[in-house]
Short mmCIF file of C-alpha atoms in Angstrom, two decimals:
data_model
loop_
_atom_site.label_atom_id
_atom_site.label_comp_id
_atom_site.label_asym_id
_atom_site.label_seq_id
_atom_site.Cartn_x
_atom_site.Cartn_y
_atom_site.Cartn_z
CA UNK A 1 -101.52 -16.17 -50.17
CA UNK A 2 -102.48 -20.06 -49.73
CA UNK A 3 -102.05 -21.14 -53.48
CA UNK A 4 -98.27 -19.63 -52.97
CA UNK A 5 -97.66 -21.40 -50.11
CA UNK A 6 -98.96 -24.70 -51.91
CA UNK A 7 -96.99 -24.22 -54.73
CA UNK A 8 -93.80 -23.08 -52.86
CA UNK A 9 -93.89 -26.78 -51.03
CA UNK A 10 -95.30 -29.15 -54.31
CA UNK A 11 -91.41 -27.05 -55.52
CA UNK A 12 -89.92 -28.25 -52.26
CA UNK A 13 -91.27 -31.52 -52.28
CA UNK A 14 -90.38 -32.24 -55.65
CA UNK A 15 -87.23 -30.96 -55.12
CA UNK A 16 -86.39 -33.79 -52.86
CA UNK A 17 -88.22 -35.61 -54.98
CA UNK A 18 -91.38 -35.95 -53.01
CA UNK A 19 -94.94 -34.97 -53.74
CA UNK A 20 -96.89 -34.84 -51.15
CA UNK A 21 -100.72 -35.43 -51.06
CA UNK A 22 -102.20 -32.89 -49.68
CA UNK A 23 -101.19 -30.27 -51.92
CA UNK A 24 -102.08 -32.34 -55.14
CA UNK A 25 -105.63 -32.50 -53.48
CA UNK A 26 -106.48 -29.04 -52.77
CA UNK A 27 -109.05 -27.79 -55.38
CA UNK A 28 -107.61 -25.18 -57.35
CA UNK A 29 -108.66 -21.47 -56.29
CA UNK A 30 -109.44 -18.66 -58.83
CA UNK A 31 -106.11 -15.95 -59.07
CA UNK A 32 -106.59 -12.20 -59.85
CA UNK A 33 -105.06 -11.80 -63.21
CA UNK A 34 -101.86 -10.59 -63.01
CA UNK A 35 -101.17 -6.38 -63.54
CA UNK A 36 -99.80 -5.51 -66.87
CA UNK A 37 -96.19 -4.06 -66.80
CA UNK A 38 -95.03 -1.37 -68.98
CA UNK A 39 -91.87 -3.11 -70.41
CA UNK A 40 -90.19 -6.82 -69.87
CA UNK A 41 -86.97 -6.54 -69.23
CA UNK A 42 -85.23 -9.79 -70.20
CA UNK A 43 -81.81 -10.69 -69.50
CA UNK A 44 -78.87 -10.95 -71.56
CA UNK A 45 -78.58 -14.26 -73.07
CA UNK A 46 -75.40 -16.08 -72.70
CA UNK A 47 -74.11 -19.00 -74.74
CA UNK A 48 -72.56 -19.51 -78.16
CA UNK A 49 -75.38 -18.69 -80.30
CA UNK A 50 -75.65 -15.03 -78.41
CA UNK A 51 -71.73 -14.62 -78.41
CA UNK A 52 -71.46 -15.04 -82.12
CA UNK A 53 -74.45 -12.80 -83.09
CA UNK A 54 -72.68 -10.20 -80.53
CA UNK A 55 -69.41 -10.29 -81.99
CA UNK A 56 -69.59 -11.95 -84.99
CA UNK A 57 -66.10 -11.84 -86.27
CA UNK A 58 -66.98 -10.65 -90.25
CA UNK A 59 -64.91 -7.73 -90.67
CA UNK A 60 -66.03 -7.43 -94.57
CA UNK A 61 -69.78 -7.33 -94.17
CA UNK A 62 -70.27 -6.07 -90.16
CA UNK A 63 -74.45 -6.15 -90.27
CA UNK A 64 -75.56 -8.52 -88.01
CA UNK A 65 -79.64 -8.28 -88.68
CA UNK A 66 -80.54 -11.38 -90.42
CA UNK A 67 -83.41 -9.77 -92.22
CA UNK A 68 -80.83 -6.89 -93.14
CA UNK A 69 -78.91 -9.51 -94.34
CA UNK A 70 -80.90 -11.45 -96.30
CA UNK A 71 -82.45 -8.34 -97.99
CA UNK A 72 -79.02 -7.23 -98.98
CA UNK A 73 -78.61 -10.81 -100.84
CA UNK A 74 -82.14 -10.95 -102.68
CA UNK A 75 -81.05 -7.73 -103.91
CA UNK A 76 -77.47 -8.62 -105.10
CA UNK A 77 -79.54 -11.88 -106.63
CA UNK A 78 -82.12 -9.62 -108.64
CA UNK A 79 -79.13 -8.00 -109.41
CA UNK A 80 -77.13 -10.67 -111.55
CA UNK A 81 -80.79 -11.53 -112.51
CA UNK A 82 -80.70 -8.33 -114.89
CA UNK A 83 -76.47 -7.90 -115.18
CA UNK A 84 -75.81 -10.97 -116.93
CA UNK A 85 -78.07 -11.04 -119.52
CA UNK A 86 -77.72 -7.79 -120.60
CA UNK A 87 -73.88 -8.30 -120.14
CA UNK A 88 -74.04 -11.29 -122.53
CA UNK A 89 -75.86 -9.81 -125.07
CA UNK A 90 -74.61 -6.51 -125.32
CA UNK A 91 -71.48 -5.10 -126.51
CA UNK A 92 -68.84 -2.50 -125.94
CA UNK A 93 -69.34 0.02 -123.47
CA UNK A 94 -71.94 -1.90 -121.84
CA UNK A 95 -70.35 -5.10 -121.36
CA UNK A 96 -67.58 -3.19 -119.73
CA UNK A 97 -69.98 -1.39 -117.44
CA UNK A 98 -71.66 -4.69 -116.21
CA UNK A 99 -68.52 -6.42 -116.20
CA UNK A 100 -67.41 -4.49 -113.55
CA UNK A 101 -70.81 -4.16 -111.61
CA UNK A 102 -70.33 -8.14 -111.59
CA UNK A 103 -66.89 -7.41 -109.87
CA UNK A 104 -69.02 -6.00 -106.47
CA UNK A 105 -72.17 -7.83 -106.59
CA UNK A 106 -70.75 -11.31 -107.42
CA UNK A 107 -68.13 -11.83 -104.54
CA UNK A 108 -70.96 -10.06 -101.97
CA UNK A 109 -73.54 -12.12 -103.00
CA UNK A 110 -71.16 -15.25 -102.53
CA UNK A 111 -70.01 -14.02 -98.97
CA UNK A 112 -73.18 -13.17 -97.54
CA UNK A 113 -74.44 -16.85 -98.99
CA UNK A 114 -71.32 -18.32 -97.24
CA UNK A 115 -71.58 -16.60 -94.64
CA UNK A 116 -75.39 -17.52 -93.64
CA UNK A 117 -74.00 -21.22 -93.76
CA UNK A 118 -71.05 -20.32 -91.58
CA UNK A 119 -73.33 -18.86 -88.98
CA UNK A 120 -75.82 -21.48 -88.61
CA UNK A 121 -73.37 -24.29 -88.99
CA UNK A 122 -69.88 -23.70 -87.74
CA UNK A 123 -70.20 -23.08 -83.80
CA UNK A 124 -67.31 -22.71 -81.12
CA UNK A 125 -68.45 -25.15 -78.63
CA UNK A 126 -65.56 -26.94 -78.19
CA UNK A 127 -63.31 -24.35 -80.22
CA UNK A 128 -64.49 -20.57 -79.54
CA UNK A 129 -63.03 -18.75 -82.04
CA UNK A 130 -63.42 -21.32 -84.97
CA UNK A 131 -67.06 -19.31 -86.15
CA UNK A 132 -64.38 -16.11 -85.87
CA UNK A 133 -61.37 -17.27 -88.53
CA UNK A 134 -63.95 -18.58 -90.49
CA UNK A 135 -65.75 -16.13 -90.88
CA UNK A 136 -62.34 -14.50 -91.19
CA UNK A 137 -60.85 -16.43 -93.92
CA UNK A 138 -64.26 -16.17 -96.06
CA UNK A 139 -63.42 -12.55 -95.77
CA UNK A 140 -59.83 -13.28 -97.12
CA UNK A 141 -61.52 -15.40 -100.00
CA UNK A 142 -64.06 -12.52 -100.65
CA UNK A 143 -61.52 -9.90 -101.03
CA UNK A 144 -59.33 -11.93 -102.90
CA UNK A 145 -61.87 -13.02 -105.32
CA UNK A 146 -63.20 -9.51 -105.78
CA UNK A 147 -59.28 -8.50 -106.92
CA UNK A 148 -58.97 -11.15 -109.29
CA UNK A 149 -61.91 -10.32 -111.08
CA UNK A 150 -60.93 -6.84 -111.03
CA UNK A 151 -57.94 -7.71 -112.21
CA UNK A 152 -59.44 -9.61 -115.29
CA UNK A 153 -61.59 -6.63 -115.95
CA UNK A 154 -58.69 -4.26 -116.37
CA UNK A 155 -55.91 -6.44 -117.51
CA UNK A 156 -57.00 -8.72 -119.63
CA UNK A 157 -60.41 -9.38 -121.86
CA UNK A 158 -63.11 -8.76 -119.22
CA UNK A 159 -65.45 -11.27 -117.25
CA UNK A 160 -67.96 -11.49 -119.82
CA UNK A 161 -65.84 -12.45 -122.75
CA UNK A 162 -63.56 -14.79 -120.54
CA UNK A 163 -66.94 -16.96 -119.59
CA UNK A 164 -67.89 -16.50 -123.54
CA UNK A 165 -64.37 -18.16 -124.33
CA UNK A 166 -65.74 -21.39 -122.29
CA UNK A 167 -68.15 -21.79 -125.48
CA UNK A 168 -66.21 -20.35 -128.57
CA UNK A 169 -64.67 -22.35 -130.80
CA UNK A 170 -60.78 -22.67 -130.64
CA UNK A 171 -58.37 -20.34 -132.48
CA UNK A 172 -57.11 -21.89 -135.47
CA UNK A 173 -53.36 -22.28 -134.45
CA UNK A 174 -55.10 -24.13 -131.43
CA UNK A 175 -57.52 -26.46 -133.55
CA UNK A 176 -53.97 -27.30 -135.78
CA UNK A 177 -52.08 -28.04 -132.11
CA UNK A 178 -55.07 -30.07 -131.12
CA UNK A 179 -54.80 -31.88 -134.55
CA UNK A 180 -51.18 -32.74 -134.17
CA UNK A 181 -51.29 -34.11 -130.95
CA UNK A 182 -53.98 -36.61 -131.95
CA UNK A 183 -52.33 -37.84 -134.93
CA UNK A 184 -49.08 -38.13 -133.00
#
């Protein structure tokens, strides 16, 4: 009781900017070990970080646990590391299956990576809805990316053949047209 009273006096003196010498000069007394409490009740945290974790605004990927998000991102990374070589070296139905798998995995991988950047670096301190808006815009971009890759796979040559086309020699007619332009 004496120790608690001296601590209270020291706090009161510190609040007023005065520390009394009597309080500081007293020798420390042994204090009994505190009893163990069954559960620690922590108050709900308030602030920008807690608000962004509770209501993230990410409608496309609503998982809030960072460890789960990280695991899914790593699984997409491993999947892409296996699918891309198979798609480039395989042919026919294997390439088509890999193209459709990449249509899902690539946008998801990009979405999770950019979501982490937005959650870490875009804070709504000055503008409260900034992070939610950025996550909503990311969801729109991810959806458009998915639809674009699916359209490329369905109505064109496919993702793998389109990427292979960057390194292929131009067709003969296109090569002649390029030569004609150089001569002019």
